[in-house]
Coordinates of C-alpha atoms and ligand atoms in Angstrom, one line a residue:
M14 CA -4.9 -24.8 11.7
N15 CA -2.2 -22.8 13.3
P16 CA 1.1 -24.0 11.7
A17 CA 4.3 -22.8 13.2
S18 CA 7.3 -24.5 11.6
P19 CA 8.8 -24.0 8.1
A20 CA 7.8 -27.6 7.4
D21 CA 4.1 -26.7 8.0
Y22 CA 4.3 -23.8 5.6
R23 CA 6.2 -25.9 3.0
A24 CA 3.5 -28.5 3.3
I25 CA 0.8 -25.9 2.6
A26 CA 2.9 -24.6 -0.4
A27 CA 3.2 -28.1 -1.8
G28 CA -0.6 -28.5 -1.7
L29 CA -1.4 -25.3 -3.4
S30 CA -2.7 -25.0 -6.9
F31 CA -2.2 -21.8 -8.7
E32 CA -5.0 -20.1 -10.6
G33 CA -3.5 -17.5 -12.9
R34 CA -6.3 -16.8 -15.3
A35 CA -8.1 -13.4 -15.3
F36 CA -11.3 -13.2 -13.3
I37 CA -14.1 -11.6 -15.3
G38 CA -17.8 -11.6 -14.8
G39 CA -17.6 -14.2 -12.0
S40 CA -15.4 -16.8 -13.9
F41 CA -11.8 -17.5 -14.5
V42 CA -10.9 -16.9 -18.2
P43 CA -7.7 -17.0 -20.1
A44 CA -6.5 -13.8 -21.9
V45 CA -8.2 -13.4 -25.2
T46 CA -4.9 -13.7 -27.0
G47 CA -3.9 -16.7 -24.8
A48 CA -0.8 -14.6 -23.6
V49 CA 0.7 -15.6 -20.3
M50 CA 3.5 -14.3 -18.1
E51 CA 5.5 -16.3 -15.6
T52 CA 5.5 -15.5 -11.9
V53 CA 8.8 -16.0 -10.1
N54 CA 9.5 -16.9 -6.5
P55 CA 12.0 -14.2 -5.5
A56 CA 13.4 -16.6 -2.8
N57 CA 14.8 -19.0 -5.4
G58 CA 14.5 -17.1 -8.7
E59 CA 12.3 -20.0 -10.2
A60 CA 9.1 -19.5 -12.1
F61 CA 6.4 -21.5 -10.4
A62 CA 3.1 -20.5 -12.1
T63 CA 1.8 -18.8 -15.2
V64 CA -0.6 -15.9 -15.1
A65 CA -2.7 -14.4 -17.8
S66 CA -1.2 -11.4 -19.5
S67 CA -4.3 -9.3 -20.1
Q68 CA -4.4 -7.0 -23.1
A69 CA -6.7 -4.2 -24.1
A70 CA -9.4 -6.7 -25.2
D71 CA -9.4 -8.3 -21.8
I72 CA -9.7 -4.9 -20.1
D73 CA -12.6 -4.2 -22.4
N74 CA -14.3 -7.4 -21.3
A75 CA -13.7 -6.7 -17.6
V76 CA -14.9 -3.1 -17.8
A77 CA -18.0 -4.3 -19.7
A78 CA -18.7 -6.9 -17.0
A79 CA -18.2 -4.3 -14.3
R80 CA -20.5 -1.8 -16.1
S81 CA -23.2 -4.3 -16.6
A82 CA -23.1 -5.3 -12.9
F83 CA -23.2 -1.7 -11.9
R84 CA -26.2 -1.0 -14.1
N85 CA -28.2 -4.1 -13.0
G86 CA -28.1 -2.7 -9.5
A87 CA -27.7 -6.1 -7.6
W88 CA -24.8 -4.6 -5.8
S89 CA -24.8 -0.8 -6.6
R90 CA -28.4 -0.4 -5.5
A91 CA -28.4 -3.0 -2.8
A92 CA -29.3 -1.9 0.7
P93 CA -26.2 -1.1 2.7
E94 CA -27.0 -3.9 5.2
R95 CA -26.7 -6.4 2.3
R96 CA -23.3 -5.0 1.3
K97 CA -22.2 -5.1 4.9
A98 CA -23.3 -8.8 5.3
V99 CA -21.3 -9.8 2.2
L100 CA -18.2 -7.9 3.3
L101 CA -18.3 -9.4 6.7
R102 CA -18.7 -12.9 5.2
L103 CA -15.7 -12.2 2.9
A104 CA -13.6 -11.1 5.9
D105 CA -14.5 -14.4 7.7
L106 CA -13.6 -16.4 4.6
I107 CA -10.2 -14.7 4.4
R108 CA -9.6 -15.4 8.1
A109 CA -10.5 -19.1 7.5
N110 CA -8.1 -19.3 4.5
A111 CA -5.4 -17.0 6.0
A112 CA -2.6 -19.6 6.1
E113 CA -3.1 -20.7 2.5
L114 CA -3.4 -17.1 1.3
A115 CA -0.3 -16.1 3.3
V116 CA 1.8 -18.9 1.9
L117 CA 0.6 -18.0 -1.6
E118 CA 1.6 -14.3 -1.1
S119 CA 4.9 -15.3 0.5
L120 CA 5.8 -17.5 -2.6
D121 CA 4.8 -14.7 -5.0
S122 CA 6.4 -11.7 -3.3
G123 CA 9.2 -13.2 -1.1
K124 CA 7.6 -11.5 1.9
P125 CA 8.3 -13.3 5.2
I126 CA 5.5 -15.5 6.3
R127 CA 5.3 -13.8 9.7
D128 CA 4.4 -10.6 7.9
C129 CA 2.0 -12.3 5.5
L130 CA 0.1 -13.9 8.3
K131 CA -0.3 -10.6 10.2
E132 CA -1.4 -8.7 7.1
I133 CA -3.7 -11.4 5.7
G134 CA -4.9 -13.1 8.8
I135 CA -5.6 -9.8 10.6
E136 CA -5.3 -6.5 8.7
V137 CA -6.9 -7.5 5.4
P138 CA -10.1 -9.0 6.9
D139 CA -10.3 -6.3 9.6
T140 CA -10.2 -3.7 6.8
L141 CA -13.0 -5.3 4.8
Q142 CA -15.0 -5.7 8.0
W143 CA -14.5 -2.1 9.1
Y144 CA -15.8 -0.7 5.8
G145 CA -18.7 -3.2 5.8
E146 CA -19.6 -1.9 9.3
L147 CA -19.2 1.7 8.3
I148 CA -21.4 1.8 5.3
D149 CA -24.8 1.5 7.0
K150 CA -23.9 4.4 9.2
A151 CA -22.8 6.8 6.5
F152 CA -25.6 9.4 6.5
G153 CA -26.3 12.1 4.0
K154 CA -27.0 15.7 4.9
V155 CA -29.9 18.1 4.7
A156 CA -28.9 21.7 4.0
P157 CA -30.5 24.6 6.0
T158 CA -33.2 26.2 3.8
G159 CA -36.5 28.2 4.1
E160 CA -39.8 26.3 4.4
D161 CA -40.3 26.7 0.6
S162 CA -37.6 24.1 -0.2
L163 CA -35.8 21.0 1.0
A164 CA -32.2 20.4 0.0
L165 CA -30.7 16.9 0.2
I166 CA -27.0 16.2 -0.1
T167 CA -26.4 12.6 -0.8
R168 CA -23.4 10.5 -1.9
E169 CA -23.7 8.0 -4.7
S170 CA -21.3 5.3 -6.0
I171 CA -19.0 6.7 -8.6
G172 CA -19.5 3.7 -10.9
V173 CA -16.8 1.5 -12.4
V174 CA -13.4 1.9 -10.7
G175 CA -10.0 0.6 -11.7
L176 CA -7.8 -0.4 -8.7
V177 CA -4.1 -0.5 -9.7
L178 CA -1.9 -2.2 -7.2
P179 CA 1.8 -2.4 -6.3
W180 CA 3.7 -5.6 -5.5
N181 CA 4.9 -4.8 -2.0
F182 CA 1.6 -5.3 -0.1
P183 CA -0.5 -7.2 -2.7
L184 CA -3.6 -8.2 -0.6
L185 CA -3.3 -5.4 1.9
M186 CA -3.3 -2.6 -0.8
A187 CA -6.2 -4.5 -2.5
A188 CA -8.1 -4.5 0.8
W189 CA -7.5 -0.8 1.5
K190 CA -9.2 -0.1 -1.9
L191 CA -11.7 -2.9 -2.1
G192 CA -13.2 -2.2 1.3
P193 CA -14.4 1.4 0.6
A194 CA -15.0 0.7 -3.1
L195 CA -17.3 -2.3 -2.6
A196 CA -18.9 -0.8 0.5
S197 CA -19.8 2.3 -1.7
G198 CA -21.5 0.0 -4.3
C199 CA -18.9 0.4 -7.0
S200 CA -18.0 -2.3 -9.5
V201 CA -14.2 -2.7 -9.7
V202 CA -11.5 -3.9 -12.1
V203 CA -8.4 -4.8 -10.2
K204 CA -5.0 -4.7 -11.9
P205 CA -2.5 -6.4 -9.6
A206 CA 1.2 -5.8 -10.1
E207 CA 2.6 -8.2 -12.6
Q208 CA 4.9 -9.8 -10.0
T209 CA 2.1 -10.6 -7.5
S210 CA -1.3 -11.6 -8.9
L211 CA -2.0 -14.9 -7.3
S212 CA -3.4 -13.9 -3.9
V213 CA -5.6 -11.3 -5.4
L214 CA -7.0 -13.8 -7.9
R215 CA -7.8 -16.2 -5.0
L216 CA -9.5 -13.3 -3.1
A217 CA -11.8 -12.8 -6.1
E218 CA -12.9 -16.5 -5.8
L219 CA -13.6 -16.0 -2.1
A220 CA -15.6 -12.9 -2.8
V221 CA -18.0 -14.9 -5.0
E222 CA -18.3 -17.5 -2.2
A223 CA -19.2 -14.6 0.1
G224 CA -22.1 -13.6 -2.1
L225 CA -20.7 -10.8 -4.2
P226 CA -22.7 -10.7 -7.5
D227 CA -20.9 -11.7 -10.7
G228 CA -19.1 -8.8 -12.4
V229 CA -18.8 -6.6 -9.3
L230 CA -15.2 -7.7 -8.8
N231 CA -13.0 -8.4 -11.8
V232 CA -9.2 -9.1 -11.7
V233 CA -7.0 -8.5 -14.8
P234 CA -3.4 -9.6 -14.2
G235 CA -0.9 -8.2 -16.7
Y236 CA 1.9 -5.8 -17.4
G237 CA 1.6 -2.1 -16.6
E238 CA 2.4 -1.0 -20.1
T239 CA -0.5 -3.1 -21.6
A240 CA -3.2 -4.0 -19.0
G241 CA -2.5 -1.0 -16.7
R242 CA -2.4 1.5 -19.6
A243 CA -5.6 0.1 -21.2
L244 CA -7.4 0.5 -17.9
G245 CA -6.1 4.0 -17.4
L246 CA -7.2 5.0 -20.9
H247 CA -10.5 3.2 -20.9
P248 CA -13.4 5.6 -21.7
D249 CA -15.9 3.7 -19.5
V250 CA -13.9 3.6 -16.3
D251 CA -15.1 6.4 -13.9
A252 CA -12.2 6.5 -11.5
I253 CA -8.8 5.0 -10.8
S254 CA -7.3 4.4 -7.4
F255 CA -3.6 3.8 -7.9
T256 CA -0.8 2.8 -5.5
G257 CA 2.7 2.6 -6.9
S258 CA 5.6 4.8 -8.1
T259 CA 5.4 8.5 -8.6
E260 CA 6.6 8.0 -12.2
V261 CA 3.6 5.7 -13.1
G262 CA 1.2 7.9 -11.0
R263 CA 2.1 10.7 -13.4
L264 CA 1.1 8.5 -16.3
F265 CA -2.3 7.9 -14.9
L266 CA -3.0 11.7 -14.8
R267 CA -2.0 11.7 -18.5
Y268 CA -4.3 8.7 -19.3
A269 CA -7.2 10.5 -17.7
A270 CA -6.5 13.7 -19.6
D271 CA -6.2 11.7 -22.9
S272 CA -9.5 9.8 -22.3
N273 CA -12.6 10.7 -20.3
L274 CA -11.1 12.8 -17.4
K275 CA -11.8 10.0 -15.0
S276 CA -11.1 10.8 -11.4
I277 CA -7.6 9.7 -10.3
G278 CA -6.6 8.9 -6.7
L279 CA -2.8 8.5 -6.3
E280 CA -0.8 7.0 -3.4
M281 CA 2.9 7.1 -4.4
G282 CA 6.5 7.0 -3.3
G283 CA 8.3 8.4 -0.3
K284 CA 11.6 9.3 1.3
S285 CA 10.4 9.6 4.8
P286 CA 12.4 10.9 7.7
F287 CA 12.9 9.4 11.2
I288 CA 13.9 12.2 13.5
V289 CA 15.7 11.7 16.8
L290 CA 15.9 14.9 18.8
D291 CA 18.7 15.4 21.3
D292 CA 16.4 14.8 24.3
A293 CA 15.3 11.4 23.2
E294 CA 16.5 8.4 25.2
L295 CA 18.2 5.8 22.9
T296 CA 16.2 3.0 24.4
A297 CA 16.0 -0.5 23.0
E298 CA 12.4 0.4 21.9
L299 CA 13.6 3.5 19.9
I300 CA 16.3 1.5 18.2
E301 CA 13.9 -1.3 17.3
N302 CA 11.6 1.3 15.9
A303 CA 14.4 2.8 13.8
V304 CA 15.3 -0.6 12.4
T305 CA 11.7 -1.5 11.7
A306 CA 11.0 1.8 10.1
A307 CA 13.9 1.3 7.6
F308 CA 14.0 -2.5 7.1
W309 CA 10.4 -3.8 7.4
N310 CA 9.5 -5.6 4.2
G311 CA 13.2 -5.3 3.2
G312 CA 12.7 -1.5 2.9
Q313 CA 10.3 -2.1 0.1
N314 CA 7.7 0.1 1.8
C315 CA 6.4 3.5 0.6
S316 CA 6.6 4.9 4.1
A317 CA 10.0 3.4 5.0
N318 CA 11.9 5.9 7.1
M319 CA 15.2 5.8 5.3
R320 CA 16.5 9.2 6.1
Q321 CA 17.3 9.0 9.8
I322 CA 17.9 12.6 11.0
V323 CA 19.7 12.4 14.3
A324 CA 21.1 15.0 16.7
R325 CA 24.8 15.2 16.0
S326 CA 25.6 14.7 19.7
R327 CA 23.8 11.3 19.6
Q328 CA 24.9 10.1 16.1
E329 CA 27.7 7.7 17.1
E330 CA 25.8 6.0 19.9
F331 CA 22.7 5.8 17.7
L332 CA 24.7 4.3 14.8
S333 CA 26.4 1.6 16.9
L334 CA 23.0 0.5 18.4
V335 CA 21.2 0.6 15.1
A336 CA 23.9 -1.2 13.2
A337 CA 24.0 -4.0 15.8
K338 CA 20.3 -4.4 15.7
A339 CA 20.2 -4.4 11.9
A340 CA 23.0 -6.9 11.7
S341 CA 20.9 -9.3 14.0
L342 CA 18.0 -9.4 11.6
V343 CA 17.3 -12.9 10.3
V344 CA 17.6 -12.9 6.5
G345 CA 16.5 -16.1 4.8
D346 CA 13.7 -18.4 3.7
P347 CA 10.4 -16.4 3.7
L348 CA 8.5 -19.6 4.7
D349 CA 10.5 -19.8 7.9
P350 CA 8.6 -18.0 10.7
E351 CA 11.9 -16.8 12.2
T352 CA 12.8 -14.9 9.0
E353 CA 12.6 -11.1 9.3
L354 CA 14.0 -10.1 6.0
G355 CA 13.1 -12.0 2.8
P356 CA 14.5 -11.4 -0.7
M357 CA 14.0 -8.3 -2.8
I358 CA 11.1 -8.6 -5.2
S359 CA 13.4 -9.5 -8.1
A360 CA 17.0 -9.7 -9.2
E361 CA 16.6 -6.5 -11.3
H362 CA 15.3 -4.7 -8.2
R363 CA 18.2 -6.0 -6.1
A364 CA 20.6 -4.7 -8.7
R365 CA 18.9 -1.3 -8.6
V366 CA 19.2 -1.1 -4.8
L367 CA 22.9 -2.1 -5.1
G368 CA 23.4 0.7 -7.5
F369 CA 22.2 3.1 -4.8
V370 CA 24.6 1.5 -2.3
E371 CA 27.5 2.1 -4.8
K372 CA 26.4 5.6 -5.4
G373 CA 26.4 6.3 -1.6
Q374 CA 29.9 5.0 -1.3
N375 CA 31.1 7.0 -4.3
D376 CA 29.4 10.2 -2.9
G377 CA 31.4 9.8 0.4
A378 CA 28.8 8.4 2.8
R379 CA 30.4 6.4 5.6
C380 CA 29.4 2.7 5.5
V381 CA 28.8 1.5 9.0
L382 CA 27.2 -1.8 8.1
A383 CA 27.5 -3.5 4.7
S384 CA 25.2 -6.2 3.4
D385 CA 26.6 -9.7 4.1
T386 CA 28.3 -10.8 0.9
A387 CA 27.1 -14.4 1.5
H388 CA 23.6 -13.3 0.4
A389 CA 25.0 -12.6 -3.1
T390 CA 25.9 -16.3 -3.6
R391 CA 22.6 -17.9 -2.7
P392 CA 19.8 -18.4 -5.2
G393 CA 17.1 -15.7 -5.1
S394 CA 17.4 -12.0 -4.8
F395 CA 18.5 -11.6 -1.1
L396 CA 20.2 -8.5 0.2
G397 CA 21.1 -7.8 3.8
P398 CA 20.8 -4.4 5.6
T399 CA 23.2 -1.6 4.8
V400 CA 23.7 1.4 7.2
F401 CA 25.3 4.6 6.1
A402 CA 26.4 7.6 8.2
D403 CA 27.3 11.2 7.6
L404 CA 24.9 11.7 4.7
S405 CA 24.6 15.2 3.4
P406 CA 21.1 16.3 2.3
S407 CA 22.2 16.7 -1.3
M408 CA 23.4 13.1 -1.8
T409 CA 21.4 10.9 -4.1
I410 CA 20.8 8.3 -1.4
A411 CA 19.4 11.1 0.8
R412 CA 17.0 12.3 -1.9
E413 CA 15.8 9.4 -4.0
E414 CA 13.5 6.5 -3.0
I415 CA 15.7 3.4 -2.8
F416 CA 13.0 0.9 -1.9
G417 CA 15.5 -1.5 -0.4
P418 CA 17.3 -2.2 3.0
V419 CA 19.5 0.9 3.0
L420 CA 19.4 3.2 6.0
G421 CA 21.2 6.6 6.0
V422 CA 21.9 8.8 9.0
L423 CA 22.1 12.6 8.6
P424 CA 23.5 14.4 11.6
V425 CA 21.9 17.7 12.6
D426 CA 22.6 20.5 15.1
G427 CA 19.1 21.6 16.1
L428 CA 15.4 21.4 15.7
D429 CA 15.4 24.0 12.8
E430 CA 17.9 22.0 10.8
A431 CA 16.1 18.7 11.4
L432 CA 12.9 20.2 10.2
A433 CA 14.4 21.9 7.2
I434 CA 16.1 18.7 6.0
A435 CA 13.0 16.6 6.7
N436 CA 10.8 18.9 4.6
D437 CA 13.3 19.3 1.8
S438 CA 12.0 16.5 -0.3
A439 CA 9.9 16.0 -3.4
Y440 CA 7.9 13.5 -1.3
G441 CA 5.8 14.0 1.8
L442 CA 4.3 10.7 2.9
H443 CA 5.4 10.0 6.5
A444 CA 7.7 11.1 9.3
T445 CA 8.5 9.7 12.7
V446 CA 9.8 11.9 15.6
F447 CA 11.3 10.8 18.8
T448 CA 11.4 13.3 21.7
R449 CA 10.4 13.4 25.4
D450 CA 9.2 17.0 25.1
I451 CA 5.5 17.4 24.2
D452 CA 6.0 20.9 23.0
R453 CA 8.7 19.9 20.6
A454 CA 6.6 16.9 19.5
L455 CA 3.6 19.0 18.6
F456 CA 5.7 21.7 17.0
M457 CA 7.3 19.0 14.8
S458 CA 4.0 17.4 14.0
R459 CA 2.5 20.8 12.9
R460 CA 5.6 21.8 10.8
L461 CA 6.3 18.5 9.1
T462 CA 4.8 18.6 5.6
C463 CA 3.6 15.1 5.1
G464 CA 0.5 12.9 5.4
T465 CA 1.3 11.0 8.6
V466 CA 3.5 12.0 11.5
A467 CA 4.2 9.3 14.1
I468 CA 5.4 10.5 17.5
N469 CA 7.6 8.2 19.7
G470 CA 6.9 5.1 17.6
F471 CA 7.0 4.2 13.9
T472 CA 3.4 3.5 12.7
E473 CA 1.2 4.1 9.7
G474 CA -1.8 4.4 12.1
D475 CA -4.6 2.0 11.9
I476 CA -7.6 1.5 9.6
K477 CA -9.5 4.4 11.2
T478 CA -6.8 6.9 10.2
P479 CA -6.4 8.2 6.6
F480 CA -3.1 7.5 4.8
G481 CA -1.7 9.4 1.9
G482 CA 0.9 11.9 0.9
Y483 CA 1.7 15.5 0.3
R484 CA 3.5 16.8 -2.8
Q485 CA 4.7 14.0 -5.1
S486 CA 3.7 11.2 -2.6
G487 CA 0.1 11.5 -3.5
S488 CA -3.0 13.4 -4.6
L489 CA -5.6 14.7 -2.2
A490 CA -7.1 11.1 -2.2
R491 CA -6.6 9.1 0.9
D492 CA -6.7 5.3 1.6
K493 CA -8.1 4.1 5.0
G494 CA -10.4 5.9 7.3
T495 CA -13.8 7.4 6.4
E496 CA -11.7 9.7 4.1
A497 CA -11.2 6.8 1.6
L498 CA -14.9 6.8 0.7
A499 CA -14.3 10.1 -1.2
Q500 CA -12.5 8.1 -3.9
Y501 CA -15.6 6.0 -4.6
L502 CA -18.5 8.3 -4.0
Q503 CA -19.7 11.4 -5.7
T504 CA -21.9 14.1 -4.1
K505 CA -25.3 15.0 -5.3
T506 CA -27.6 17.9 -4.4
S507 CA -31.4 17.4 -4.7
W508 CA -33.2 20.7 -4.4
I509 CA -36.9 20.3 -3.9
N510 CA -39.2 23.3 -4.2
L511 CA -42.2 23.1 -1.8
K512 CA -45.5 24.8 -1.7
A513 CA -47.4 25.4 1.5
P514 CA -50.5 23.2 1.3
A515 CA -53.9 24.7 1.7
L516 CA -54.8 24.4 5.3
G517 CA -58.1 23.1 6.7
Ligands
NAD626 P1 4.9 0.7 -10.1 O1 4.5 2.1 -10.2 O2 6.0 0.2 -11.0 O3 3.7 -0.2 -10.4 C1 2.4 0.0 -9.8 C2 1.3 -0.5 -10.6 O4 1.3 0.2 -11.8 C3 1.5 -2.0 -11.1 O5 0.3 -2.6 -11.1 C4 2.1 -1.8 -12.5 O6 1.8 -2.9 -13.3 C5 1.3 -0.6 -13.0 N1 2.1 0.1 -14.0 C6 3.4 0.1 -14.2 N2 3.7 0.8 -15.4 C7 2.5 1.2 -15.9 C8 2.2 1.9 -17.0 N3 3.1 2.4 -17.9 N4 0.8 2.2 -17.2 C9 -0.1 1.8 -16.4 N5 0.2 1.0 -15.3 C10 1.5 0.8 -15.0 O7 5.2 0.5 -8.6 P2 5.7 -0.8 -7.9 O8 7.1 -1.0 -8.3 O9 4.7 -2.0 -8.1 O10 5.6 -0.4 -6.3 C11 6.6 0.3 -5.7 C12 6.1 1.8 -5.6 O11 4.9 1.9 -5.0 C13 7.1 2.6 -4.8 O12 7.3 3.8 -5.4 C14 6.3 2.8 -3.5 O13 6.7 3.9 -2.8 C15 4.9 2.8 -4.0 N6 3.9 2.5 -2.9 C16 3.2 3.5 -2.4 C17 2.3 3.2 -1.3 C18 1.4 4.3 -0.8 O14 0.4 4.0 -0.1 N7 1.7 5.6 -0.9 C19 2.1 1.9 -0.9 C20 2.9 0.9 -1.5 C21 3.8 1.2 -2.5

């Protein structure tokens, strides 16, 4: 089925049933206490499903199921070809169910259906397939030794891993972590964000259909302070891979220190620059990139390029083009394929973003485009794009992660100043640079202190390229690429002493 109209997607939505129980040991189970939480559609503010609110006892059960599956070896010791076959089947099942999963995620997160279809129909299954295809080609090493010994360097599954997810890319972040974790033979306990559990729970069901043994993939929906904390502190979890805010990432380091020193991989926030040097042509393509970099997913994107650092001589031309393009973005019903900007994840988050807008105004930033006030009167947590000019680097809106559709332009007088402002941040996740000069492009790429630098086009790369942050945007861990395997594998040396056999 390839539906194309809002009515088609509404029909899919009307036919959905919502499974909100936890998924432990291969079955859906209610929370031990029976506790539930409501999940709200951000497009209308209405609760439409209940989801288990997992507590410490549920986390214990999920970790025990994961540990038992890891010990029995049906997955952890399976030949890589078998793990590959299951991951490829799972990728196919996701493709076959993409429309349903996309609608589910759109209802749960408010993300426009066009983005959900691209992420879930293409990127999520391609990610799982890529790691499936990688794992039977990941060779170990033999160290150089004398003839009296043989030294093998092998990599083994780390064990039971907790995957803690944010709400802005629920299934995609799950895939970035599940792909390498499952390919590596780990058993996992997934803690989706409390706002967006439904698509991940459905994925667990498809994983069993694909042939994943019971207990290898468990999903424990719940609040961060209860379910997330219990997972972080659990003494039988070997590693956590976390994506979310820097504030909560810090807590996971504490949880590890206060429990079993589990290994912690962190992907966190950002305040990424989009740099337009004075030689760049302000083409329609550049302007489209600037707008996408700031407003994609309503700006609720860790790598959103909100600080747009523009040669002073080009600022006014840039502003008028960017403001016009931003004003043309279609804000509305996420189930309408024309919609480019859905609601913010919640009314509380919208209020937080509006607080930043007010702060920007009070601090003297020049407002070039204000969010259409009509959005405030409709149900749901909609917010149109805002564009500010003449930011100074010390302003709050130039320093803190806003996580909403608020773009700010900082005018600069040269390469040095652009670089100094770009790197003057607690974060270091991403940067985009537009220039026609290859020497300047490479110079900027080398000097920008962040995990990804995009030249002449906003991109996070593809599944082959690692993604992660410098400074308070992340730990040394990376998602995507072969580098992601390091979060789920540990390295073993086997040193074998040999004796020369008697000859003849
Ligand atoms: P968040 O940190 O509030 O929540 C992330 C996860 O942590 C959720 O599952 C949540 O339930 C859990 N959590 C919250 N409080 C907790 C606690 N006290 N103990 C244990 N777990 C807890 O983040 P969010 O609001 O869901 O997502 C937005 C943030 O994620 C932004 O800062 C964004 O930049 C970041 N993000 C980063 C990347 C990346 O790859 N670097 C990708 C997407 C989002």
